[in-house]
Short mmCIF file of C-alpha atoms in Angstrom, two decimals:
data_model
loop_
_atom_site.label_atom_id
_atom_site.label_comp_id
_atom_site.label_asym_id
_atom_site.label_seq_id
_atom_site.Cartn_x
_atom_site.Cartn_y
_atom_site.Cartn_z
CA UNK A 17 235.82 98.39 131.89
CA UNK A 18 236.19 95.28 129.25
CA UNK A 19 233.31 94.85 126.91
CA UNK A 20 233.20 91.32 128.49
CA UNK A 21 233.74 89.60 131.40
CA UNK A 22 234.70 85.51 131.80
CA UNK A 23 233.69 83.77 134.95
CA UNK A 24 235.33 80.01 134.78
CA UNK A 25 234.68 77.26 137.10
CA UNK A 26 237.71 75.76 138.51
CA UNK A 27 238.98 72.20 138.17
CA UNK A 28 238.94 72.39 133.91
CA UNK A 29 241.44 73.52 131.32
CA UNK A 30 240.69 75.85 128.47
CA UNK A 31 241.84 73.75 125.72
CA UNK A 32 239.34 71.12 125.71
CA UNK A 33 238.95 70.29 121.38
CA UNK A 34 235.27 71.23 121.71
CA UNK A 35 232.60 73.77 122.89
CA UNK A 36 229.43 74.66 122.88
CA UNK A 37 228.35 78.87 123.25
CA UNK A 38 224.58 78.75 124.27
CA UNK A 39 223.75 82.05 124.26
CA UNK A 40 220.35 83.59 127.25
CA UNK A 41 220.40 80.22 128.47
CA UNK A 42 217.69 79.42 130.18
CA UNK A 43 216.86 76.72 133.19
CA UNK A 44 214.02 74.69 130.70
CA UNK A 45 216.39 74.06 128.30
CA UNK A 46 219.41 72.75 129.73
CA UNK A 47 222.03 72.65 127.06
CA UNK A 48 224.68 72.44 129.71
CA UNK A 49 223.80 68.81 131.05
CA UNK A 50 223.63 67.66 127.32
CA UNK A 51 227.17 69.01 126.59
CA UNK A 52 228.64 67.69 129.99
CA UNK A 53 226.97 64.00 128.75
CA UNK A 54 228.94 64.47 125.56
CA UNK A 55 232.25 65.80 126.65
CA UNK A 56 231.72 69.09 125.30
CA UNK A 57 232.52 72.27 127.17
CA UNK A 58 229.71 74.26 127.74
CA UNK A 59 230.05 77.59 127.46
CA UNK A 60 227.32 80.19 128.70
CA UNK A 61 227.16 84.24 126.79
CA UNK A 62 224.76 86.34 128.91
CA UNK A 63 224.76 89.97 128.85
CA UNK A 64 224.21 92.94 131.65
CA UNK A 65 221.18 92.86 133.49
CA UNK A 66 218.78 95.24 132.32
CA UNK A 67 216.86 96.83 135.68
CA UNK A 68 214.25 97.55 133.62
CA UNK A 69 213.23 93.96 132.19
CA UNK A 70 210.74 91.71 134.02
CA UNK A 71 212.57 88.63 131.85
CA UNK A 72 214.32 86.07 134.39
CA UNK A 73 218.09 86.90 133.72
CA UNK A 74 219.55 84.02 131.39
CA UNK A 75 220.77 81.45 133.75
CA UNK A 76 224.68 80.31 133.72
CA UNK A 77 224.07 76.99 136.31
CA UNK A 78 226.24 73.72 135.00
CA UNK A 79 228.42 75.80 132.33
CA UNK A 80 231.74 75.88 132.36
CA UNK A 81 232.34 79.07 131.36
CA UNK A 82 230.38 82.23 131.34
CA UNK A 83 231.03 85.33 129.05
CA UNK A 84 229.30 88.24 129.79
CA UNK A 85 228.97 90.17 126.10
CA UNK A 86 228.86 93.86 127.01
CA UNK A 87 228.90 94.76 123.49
CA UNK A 88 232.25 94.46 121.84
CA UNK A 89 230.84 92.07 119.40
CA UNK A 90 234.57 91.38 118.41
CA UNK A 91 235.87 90.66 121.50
CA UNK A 92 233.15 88.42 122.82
CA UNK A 93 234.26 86.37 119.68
CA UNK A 94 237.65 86.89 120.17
CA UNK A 95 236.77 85.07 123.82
CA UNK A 96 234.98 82.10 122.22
CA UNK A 97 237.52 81.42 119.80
CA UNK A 98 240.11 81.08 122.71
CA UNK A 99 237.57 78.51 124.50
CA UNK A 100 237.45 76.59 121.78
CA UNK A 101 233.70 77.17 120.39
CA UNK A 102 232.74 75.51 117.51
CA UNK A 103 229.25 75.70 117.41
CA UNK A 104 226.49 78.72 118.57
CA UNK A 105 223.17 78.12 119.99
CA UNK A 106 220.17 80.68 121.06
CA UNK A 107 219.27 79.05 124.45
CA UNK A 108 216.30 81.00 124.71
CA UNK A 109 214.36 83.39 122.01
CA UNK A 110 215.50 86.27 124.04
CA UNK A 111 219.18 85.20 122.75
CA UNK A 112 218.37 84.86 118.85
CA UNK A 113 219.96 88.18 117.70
CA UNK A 114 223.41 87.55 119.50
CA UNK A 115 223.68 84.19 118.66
CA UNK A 116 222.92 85.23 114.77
CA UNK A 117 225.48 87.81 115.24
CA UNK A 118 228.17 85.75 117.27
CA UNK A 119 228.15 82.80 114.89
CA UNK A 120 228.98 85.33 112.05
CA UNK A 121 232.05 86.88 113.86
CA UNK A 122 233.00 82.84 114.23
CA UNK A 123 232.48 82.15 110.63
CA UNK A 124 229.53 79.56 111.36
CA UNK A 125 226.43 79.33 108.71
CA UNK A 126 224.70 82.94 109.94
CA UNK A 127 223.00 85.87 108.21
CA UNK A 128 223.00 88.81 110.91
CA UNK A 129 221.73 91.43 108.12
CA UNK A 130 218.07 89.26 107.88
CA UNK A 131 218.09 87.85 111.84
CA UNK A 132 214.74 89.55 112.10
CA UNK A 133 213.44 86.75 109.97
CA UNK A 134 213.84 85.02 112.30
CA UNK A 135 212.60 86.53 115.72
CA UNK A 136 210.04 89.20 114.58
CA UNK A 137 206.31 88.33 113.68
CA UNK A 138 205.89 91.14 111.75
CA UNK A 139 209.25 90.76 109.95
CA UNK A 140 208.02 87.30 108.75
CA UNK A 141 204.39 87.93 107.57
CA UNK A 142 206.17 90.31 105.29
CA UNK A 143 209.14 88.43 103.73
CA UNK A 144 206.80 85.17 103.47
CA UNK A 145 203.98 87.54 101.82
CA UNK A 146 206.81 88.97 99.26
CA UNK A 147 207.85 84.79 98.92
CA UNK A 148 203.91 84.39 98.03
CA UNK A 149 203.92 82.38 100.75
CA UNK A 150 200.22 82.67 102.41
CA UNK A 151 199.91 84.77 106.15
CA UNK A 152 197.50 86.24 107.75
CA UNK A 153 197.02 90.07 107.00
CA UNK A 154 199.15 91.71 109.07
CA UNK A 155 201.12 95.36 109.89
CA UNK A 156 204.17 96.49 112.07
CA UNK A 157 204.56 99.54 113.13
CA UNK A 158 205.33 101.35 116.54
CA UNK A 159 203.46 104.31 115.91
CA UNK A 160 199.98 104.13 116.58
CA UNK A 161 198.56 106.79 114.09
CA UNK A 162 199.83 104.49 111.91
CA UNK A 163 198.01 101.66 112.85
CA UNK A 164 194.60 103.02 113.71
CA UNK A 165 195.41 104.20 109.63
CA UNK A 166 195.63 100.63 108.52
CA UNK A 167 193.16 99.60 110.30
CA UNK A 168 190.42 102.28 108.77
CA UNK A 169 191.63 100.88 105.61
CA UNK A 170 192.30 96.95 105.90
CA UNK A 171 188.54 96.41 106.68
CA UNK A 172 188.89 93.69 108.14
CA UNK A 173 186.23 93.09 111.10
CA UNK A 174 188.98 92.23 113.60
CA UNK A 175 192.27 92.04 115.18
CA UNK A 176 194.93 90.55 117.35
CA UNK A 177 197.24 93.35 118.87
CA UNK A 178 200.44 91.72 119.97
CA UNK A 179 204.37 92.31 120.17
CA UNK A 180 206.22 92.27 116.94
CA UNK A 181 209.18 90.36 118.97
CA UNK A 182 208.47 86.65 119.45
CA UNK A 183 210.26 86.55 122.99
CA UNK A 184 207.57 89.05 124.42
CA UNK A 185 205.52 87.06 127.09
CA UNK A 186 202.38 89.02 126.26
CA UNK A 187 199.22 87.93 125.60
CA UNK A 188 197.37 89.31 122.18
CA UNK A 189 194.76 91.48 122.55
CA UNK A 190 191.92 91.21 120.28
CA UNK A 191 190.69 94.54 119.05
CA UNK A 192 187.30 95.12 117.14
CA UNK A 193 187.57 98.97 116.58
CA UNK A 194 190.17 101.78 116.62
CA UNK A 195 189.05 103.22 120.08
CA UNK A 196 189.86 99.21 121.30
CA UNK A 197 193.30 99.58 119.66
CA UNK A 198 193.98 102.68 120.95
CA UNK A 199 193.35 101.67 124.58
CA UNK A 200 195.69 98.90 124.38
CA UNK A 201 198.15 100.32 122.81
CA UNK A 202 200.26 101.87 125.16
CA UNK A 203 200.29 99.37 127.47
CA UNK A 204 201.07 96.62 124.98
CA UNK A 205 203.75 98.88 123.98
CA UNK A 206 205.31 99.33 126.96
CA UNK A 207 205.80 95.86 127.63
CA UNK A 208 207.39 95.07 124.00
CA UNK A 209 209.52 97.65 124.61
CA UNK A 210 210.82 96.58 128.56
CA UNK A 211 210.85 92.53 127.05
CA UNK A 212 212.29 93.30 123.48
CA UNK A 213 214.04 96.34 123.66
CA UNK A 214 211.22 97.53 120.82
CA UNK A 215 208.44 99.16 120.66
CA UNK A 216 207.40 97.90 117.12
CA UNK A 217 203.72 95.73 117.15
CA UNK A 218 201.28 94.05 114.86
CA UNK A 219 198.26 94.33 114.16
CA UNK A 220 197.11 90.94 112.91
CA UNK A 221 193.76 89.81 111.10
CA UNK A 222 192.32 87.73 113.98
CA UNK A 223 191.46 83.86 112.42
CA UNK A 224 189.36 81.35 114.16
CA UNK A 225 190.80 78.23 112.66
CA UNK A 226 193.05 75.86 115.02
CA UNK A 227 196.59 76.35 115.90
CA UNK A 228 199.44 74.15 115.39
CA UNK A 229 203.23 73.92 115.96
CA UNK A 230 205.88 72.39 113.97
CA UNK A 231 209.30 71.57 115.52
CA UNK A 232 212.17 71.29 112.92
CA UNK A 233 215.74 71.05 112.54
CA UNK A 234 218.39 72.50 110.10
CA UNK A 235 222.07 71.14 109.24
CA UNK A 236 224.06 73.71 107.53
CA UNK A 237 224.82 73.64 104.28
CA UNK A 238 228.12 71.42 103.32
CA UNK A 239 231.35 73.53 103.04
CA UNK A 240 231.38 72.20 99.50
CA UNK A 241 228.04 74.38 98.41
CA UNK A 242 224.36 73.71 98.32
CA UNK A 243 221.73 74.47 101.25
CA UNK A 244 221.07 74.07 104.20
CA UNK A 245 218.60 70.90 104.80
CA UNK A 246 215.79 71.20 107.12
CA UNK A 247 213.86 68.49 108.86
CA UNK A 248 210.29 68.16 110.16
CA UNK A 249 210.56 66.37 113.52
CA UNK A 250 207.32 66.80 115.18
CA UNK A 251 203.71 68.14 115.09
CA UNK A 252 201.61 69.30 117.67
CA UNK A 253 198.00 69.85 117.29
CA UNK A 254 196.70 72.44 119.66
CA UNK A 255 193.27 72.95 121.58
CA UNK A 256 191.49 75.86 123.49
CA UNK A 257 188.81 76.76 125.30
CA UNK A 258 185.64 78.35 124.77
CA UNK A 259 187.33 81.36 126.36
CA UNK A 260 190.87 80.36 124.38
CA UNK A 261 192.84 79.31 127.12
CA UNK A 262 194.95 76.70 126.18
CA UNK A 263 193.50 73.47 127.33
CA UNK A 264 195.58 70.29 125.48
CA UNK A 265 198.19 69.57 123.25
CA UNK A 266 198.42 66.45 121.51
CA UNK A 267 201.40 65.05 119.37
CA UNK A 268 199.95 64.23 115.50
CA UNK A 269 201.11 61.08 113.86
CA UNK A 270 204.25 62.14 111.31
CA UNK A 271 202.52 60.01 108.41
CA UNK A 272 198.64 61.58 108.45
CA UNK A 273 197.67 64.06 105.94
CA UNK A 274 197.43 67.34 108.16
CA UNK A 275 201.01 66.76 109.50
CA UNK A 276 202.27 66.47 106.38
CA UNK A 277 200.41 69.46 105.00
CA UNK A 278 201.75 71.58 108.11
CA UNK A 279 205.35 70.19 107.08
CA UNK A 280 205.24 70.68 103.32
CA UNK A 281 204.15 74.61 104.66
CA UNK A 282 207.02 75.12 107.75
CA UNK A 283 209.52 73.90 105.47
CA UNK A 284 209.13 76.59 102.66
CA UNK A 285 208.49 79.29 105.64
CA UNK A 286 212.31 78.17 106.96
CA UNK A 287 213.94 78.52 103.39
CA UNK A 288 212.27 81.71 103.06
CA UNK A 289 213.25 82.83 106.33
CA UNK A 290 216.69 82.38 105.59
CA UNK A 291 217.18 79.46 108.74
CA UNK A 292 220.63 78.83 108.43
CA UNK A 293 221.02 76.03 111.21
CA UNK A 294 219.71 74.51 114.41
CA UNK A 295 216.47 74.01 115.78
CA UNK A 296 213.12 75.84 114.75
CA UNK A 297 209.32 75.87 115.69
CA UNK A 298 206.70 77.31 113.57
CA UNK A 299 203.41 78.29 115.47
CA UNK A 300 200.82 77.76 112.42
CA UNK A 301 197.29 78.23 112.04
CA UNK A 302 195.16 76.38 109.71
CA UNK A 303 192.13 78.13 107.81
CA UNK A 304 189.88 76.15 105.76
CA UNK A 305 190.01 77.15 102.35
CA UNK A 306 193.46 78.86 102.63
CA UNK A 307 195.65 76.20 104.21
CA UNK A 308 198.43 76.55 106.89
CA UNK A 309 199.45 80.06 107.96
CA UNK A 310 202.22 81.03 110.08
CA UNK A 311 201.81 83.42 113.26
CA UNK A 312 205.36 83.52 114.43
CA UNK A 313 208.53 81.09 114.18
CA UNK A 314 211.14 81.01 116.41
CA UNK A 315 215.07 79.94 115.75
CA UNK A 316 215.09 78.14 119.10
CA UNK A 317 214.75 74.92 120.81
CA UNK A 318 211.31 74.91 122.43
CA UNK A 319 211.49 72.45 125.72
CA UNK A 320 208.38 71.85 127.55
CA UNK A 321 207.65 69.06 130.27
CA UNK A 322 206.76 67.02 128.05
CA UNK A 323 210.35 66.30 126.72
CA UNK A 324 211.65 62.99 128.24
CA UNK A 325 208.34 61.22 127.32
CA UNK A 326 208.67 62.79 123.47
CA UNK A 327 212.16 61.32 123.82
CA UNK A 328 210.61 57.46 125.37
CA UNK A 329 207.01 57.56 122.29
CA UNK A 330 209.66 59.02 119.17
CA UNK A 331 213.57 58.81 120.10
CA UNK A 332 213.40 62.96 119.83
CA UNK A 333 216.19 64.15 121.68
CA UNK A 334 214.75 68.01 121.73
CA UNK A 335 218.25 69.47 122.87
CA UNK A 336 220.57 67.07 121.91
CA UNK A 337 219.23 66.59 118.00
CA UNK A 338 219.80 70.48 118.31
CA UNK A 339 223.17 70.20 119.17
CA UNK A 340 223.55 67.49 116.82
CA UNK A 341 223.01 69.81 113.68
CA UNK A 342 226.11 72.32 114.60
CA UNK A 343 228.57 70.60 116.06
CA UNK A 344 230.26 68.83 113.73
CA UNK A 345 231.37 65.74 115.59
CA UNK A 346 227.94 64.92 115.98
CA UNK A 347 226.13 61.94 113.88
CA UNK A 348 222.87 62.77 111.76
CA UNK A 349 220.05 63.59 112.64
CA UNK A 350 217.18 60.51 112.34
CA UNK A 351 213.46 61.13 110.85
CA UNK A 352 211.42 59.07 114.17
CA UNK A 353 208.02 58.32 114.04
CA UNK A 354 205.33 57.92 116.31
CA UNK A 355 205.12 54.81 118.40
CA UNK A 356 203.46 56.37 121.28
CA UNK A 357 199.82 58.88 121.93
CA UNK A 358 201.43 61.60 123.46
CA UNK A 359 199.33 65.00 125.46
CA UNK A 360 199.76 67.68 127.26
CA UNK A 361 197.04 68.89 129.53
CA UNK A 362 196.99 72.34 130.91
CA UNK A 363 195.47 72.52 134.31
CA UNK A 364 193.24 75.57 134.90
CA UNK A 365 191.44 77.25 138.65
CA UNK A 366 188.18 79.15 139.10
CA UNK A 367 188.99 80.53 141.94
CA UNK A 368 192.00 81.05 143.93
CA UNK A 369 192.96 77.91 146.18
CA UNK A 370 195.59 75.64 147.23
CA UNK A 371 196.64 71.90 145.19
CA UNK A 372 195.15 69.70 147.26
CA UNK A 373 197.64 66.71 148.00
CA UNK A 374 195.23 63.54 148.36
CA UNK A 375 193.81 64.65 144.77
CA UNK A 376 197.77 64.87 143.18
CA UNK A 377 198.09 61.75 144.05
CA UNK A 378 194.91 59.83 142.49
CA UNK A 379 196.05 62.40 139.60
CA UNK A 380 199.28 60.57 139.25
CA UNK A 381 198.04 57.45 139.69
CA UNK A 382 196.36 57.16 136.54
CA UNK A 383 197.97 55.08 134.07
CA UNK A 384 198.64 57.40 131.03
CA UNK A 385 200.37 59.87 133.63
CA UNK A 386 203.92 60.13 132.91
CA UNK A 387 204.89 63.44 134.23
CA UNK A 388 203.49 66.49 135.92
CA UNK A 389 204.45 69.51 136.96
CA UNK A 390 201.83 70.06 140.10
CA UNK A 391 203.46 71.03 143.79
CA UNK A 392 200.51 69.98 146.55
CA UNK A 393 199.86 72.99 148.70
CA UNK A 394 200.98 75.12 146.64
CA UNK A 395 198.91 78.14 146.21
CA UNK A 396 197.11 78.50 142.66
CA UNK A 397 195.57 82.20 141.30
CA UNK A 398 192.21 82.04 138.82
CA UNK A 399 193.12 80.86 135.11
CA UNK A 400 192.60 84.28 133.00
CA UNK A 401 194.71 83.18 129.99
CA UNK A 402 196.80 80.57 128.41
CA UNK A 403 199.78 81.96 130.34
CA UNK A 404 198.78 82.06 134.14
CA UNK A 405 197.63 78.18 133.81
CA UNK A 406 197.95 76.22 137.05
CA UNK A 407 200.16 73.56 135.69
CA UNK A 408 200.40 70.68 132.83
CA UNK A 409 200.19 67.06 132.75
CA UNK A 410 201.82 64.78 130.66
CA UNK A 411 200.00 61.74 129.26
CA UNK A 412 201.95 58.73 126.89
CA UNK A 413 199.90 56.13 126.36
CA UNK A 414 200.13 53.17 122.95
CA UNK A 415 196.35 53.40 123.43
CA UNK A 416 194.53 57.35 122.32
CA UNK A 417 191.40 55.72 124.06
CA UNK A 418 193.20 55.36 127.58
CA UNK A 419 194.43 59.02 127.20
CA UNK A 420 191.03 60.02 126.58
CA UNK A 421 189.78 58.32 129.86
CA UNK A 422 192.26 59.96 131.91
CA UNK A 423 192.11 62.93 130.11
CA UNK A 424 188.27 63.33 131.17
CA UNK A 425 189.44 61.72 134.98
CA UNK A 426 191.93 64.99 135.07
CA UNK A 427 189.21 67.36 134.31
CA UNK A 428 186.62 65.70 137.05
CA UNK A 429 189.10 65.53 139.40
CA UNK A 430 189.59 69.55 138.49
CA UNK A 431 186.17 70.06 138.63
CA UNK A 432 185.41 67.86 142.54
CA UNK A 433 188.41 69.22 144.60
CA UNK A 434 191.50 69.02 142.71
CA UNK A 435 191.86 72.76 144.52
CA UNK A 436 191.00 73.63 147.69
CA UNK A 437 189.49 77.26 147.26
CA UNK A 438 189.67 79.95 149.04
CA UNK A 439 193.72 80.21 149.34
CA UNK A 440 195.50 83.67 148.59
CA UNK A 441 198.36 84.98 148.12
#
């Protein structure tokens, strides 16, 4: 059986001058409608199915072509070179390590040998540490005699237990003793190991400052020499509960002096992590008297719902700025700034229910409302964590005081029959 397979829609011709590879593409970021808009051919690498993985498989829909890498590294570049691909994306962080790997057998900016720079927490704390770069106090390991040693020794009063692999969809676990680690352990490890293909984890020094992400871009450096430029584009400030559930983000103004601290900090923590090109996000968190420290970063465009109105309050194209820095057609890459007040609001349930329509609807008739992501009747499960959330809401407003108002509107309307209760399902 070949090491790949190429599944090619009909009606198009192989030797188009330019394409696209977006390697685990996934549905939320929809690099294929962005090529089509641009001419480009769009060109999809998945790889077998894994029965064991809970991950959606990466989604092909809208590409023109689909290689399936069963890994013969150098004839799934072989196969892109024959399509005409010019340029390699991760559509998803599940697809870093290919892409990393696929844009080296192409000869485009990559460093395979350091990729876990770029899609492992614990990987990061590390090199940034050695960089005397400041992180919090953190250890990998996948043995956990290991880490029930560090953690007599570190003495620190507590911890976040969590997947070394950034693509993980697994909440941390916060872990005040080693009988607390040792209970979560296995678990935790299981599911890095079905999501990541690892079983490696940190153990993290937990932090109660407030979290942050930065979204940045990087153009390769010029065939001539130098390296590679990298460029804040946006700055998200981020807010939880009491319980730290994720309740709002909100967009910070480019010129204020926390956004440019966060910047000055995710730029160094790029060069240091050896980003080569394309988009980036930083999740930071920021501790009085230490500054900005970095939890994870991930070498991939990060979409959210909130997209088209970034696009309408900056001019931030998320996925086509991202295809902007590789392909080499493509014009530069602008610095926006904020015109606009821009939030996301995370919807959360008590109780199991269903959305109740007539409450949707005075929902998204208030003014700030620009997008949402609600479906009335649909059935909604109890809010336990940031990740089983009901929905979000987008607000985009020139005023901050009108996205306040309907800010504290959403929450009543939560709070007086948003959800009809008692639904299962």
């Amino acid at each position: 059986m070949s090491a790949f397979t190429v599944l090619a829609r009909p009606g198009r011709h192989l030797g188009l001058p330019e394409a696209a590879a977006i390697v685990a593409p996934c549905p939320h970021a929809d690099y294929a409608r962005v090529l089509a808009r641009r001419n480009t051919v769009a060109v999809a690498v998945t790889t077998p199915d894994n029965p064991t993985s809970l991950l959606p498989s990466a989604d092909p829909t809208g590409y023109e072509h689909t290689v399936v890498h069963g890994g013969g590294l150098g004839l799934t570049g072989r196969r892109l070179r024959s399509l005409g691909v010019r340029a390699v994306l991760a559509g998803s962080p599940r697809g870093i390590a290919l892409a990393e790997r696929l844009a080296d057998a192409l000869d485009l900016p990559a460093d395979p040998a350091t990729v876990l720079r770029r899609c492992d927490r614990g990987e990061q704390a590390s090199v940034l540490a050695q960089a005397q770069v400041n992180v919090p106090c953190t250890w990998r390991t996948d043995q956990l005699t290991t880490a029930l040693a560090w953690w007599r020794i570190c003495t620190l009063p507590a911890v976040l237990l969590l997947p070394a692999a950034v693509e993980v969809p697994a909440a941390p676990v916060l872990c005040r003793s080693s009988g607390e680690i040792a209970a979560a352990w296995r678990q935790m490890r299981r599911t890095a190991h079905i999501h990541g293909g690892t079983g490696h984890l940190v153990l993290r020094e937990h932090l109660p400052g407030r979290r942050y992400s930065v979204h940045s871009l990087t153009r390769p450096a010029p065939a001539s020499g130098g390296e590679p430029v990298h460029t804040v584009t946006d700055v998200w400030a981020h807010s939880h509960t009491a319980g730290g559930i994720l309740d709002r983000v909100d967009l910070l103004p480019r010129d204020g002096m926390l956004a440019r601290a966060l910047s000055r900090y995710a730029l160094r923590a790029l060069e240091v992590l050896g980003v080569r090109a394309g988009p980036s996000r930083c999740h930071l968190l920021y501790e009085p008297g230490r500054g900005p420290l970095l939890l994870s970063a991930v070498a991939a465009a990060d979409t959210s719902p909130a997209d088209q109105a970034l696009q309408a309050a900056t001019g931030i194209d998320r996925l086509g700025d991202a295809l902007n820095t590789v392909l080499p057609s493509a014009a530069g890459t602008g610095h926006p700034s904020v015109r606009r007040h821009l939030v996301r609001v995370r919807l959360h349930a008590r109780r199991a229910g269903t959305i109740n329509p007539d409450r949707v609807a005075a929902l998204r008739a208030l003014p700030t409302v620009v997008h949402d992501t609600l479906m009335p009747g649909a059935l909604v499960e109890p809010t336990t964590s940031s990740h089983s959330t009901v929905g979000e809401v987008v607000l985009s407003h020139r005023s901050g005081q009108a996205i306040e108002t309907d800010y504290r509107h959403i929450r009543r309307l939560e709070a007086t029959g948003l959800y009809i209760l008692g639904g299962s399902r």
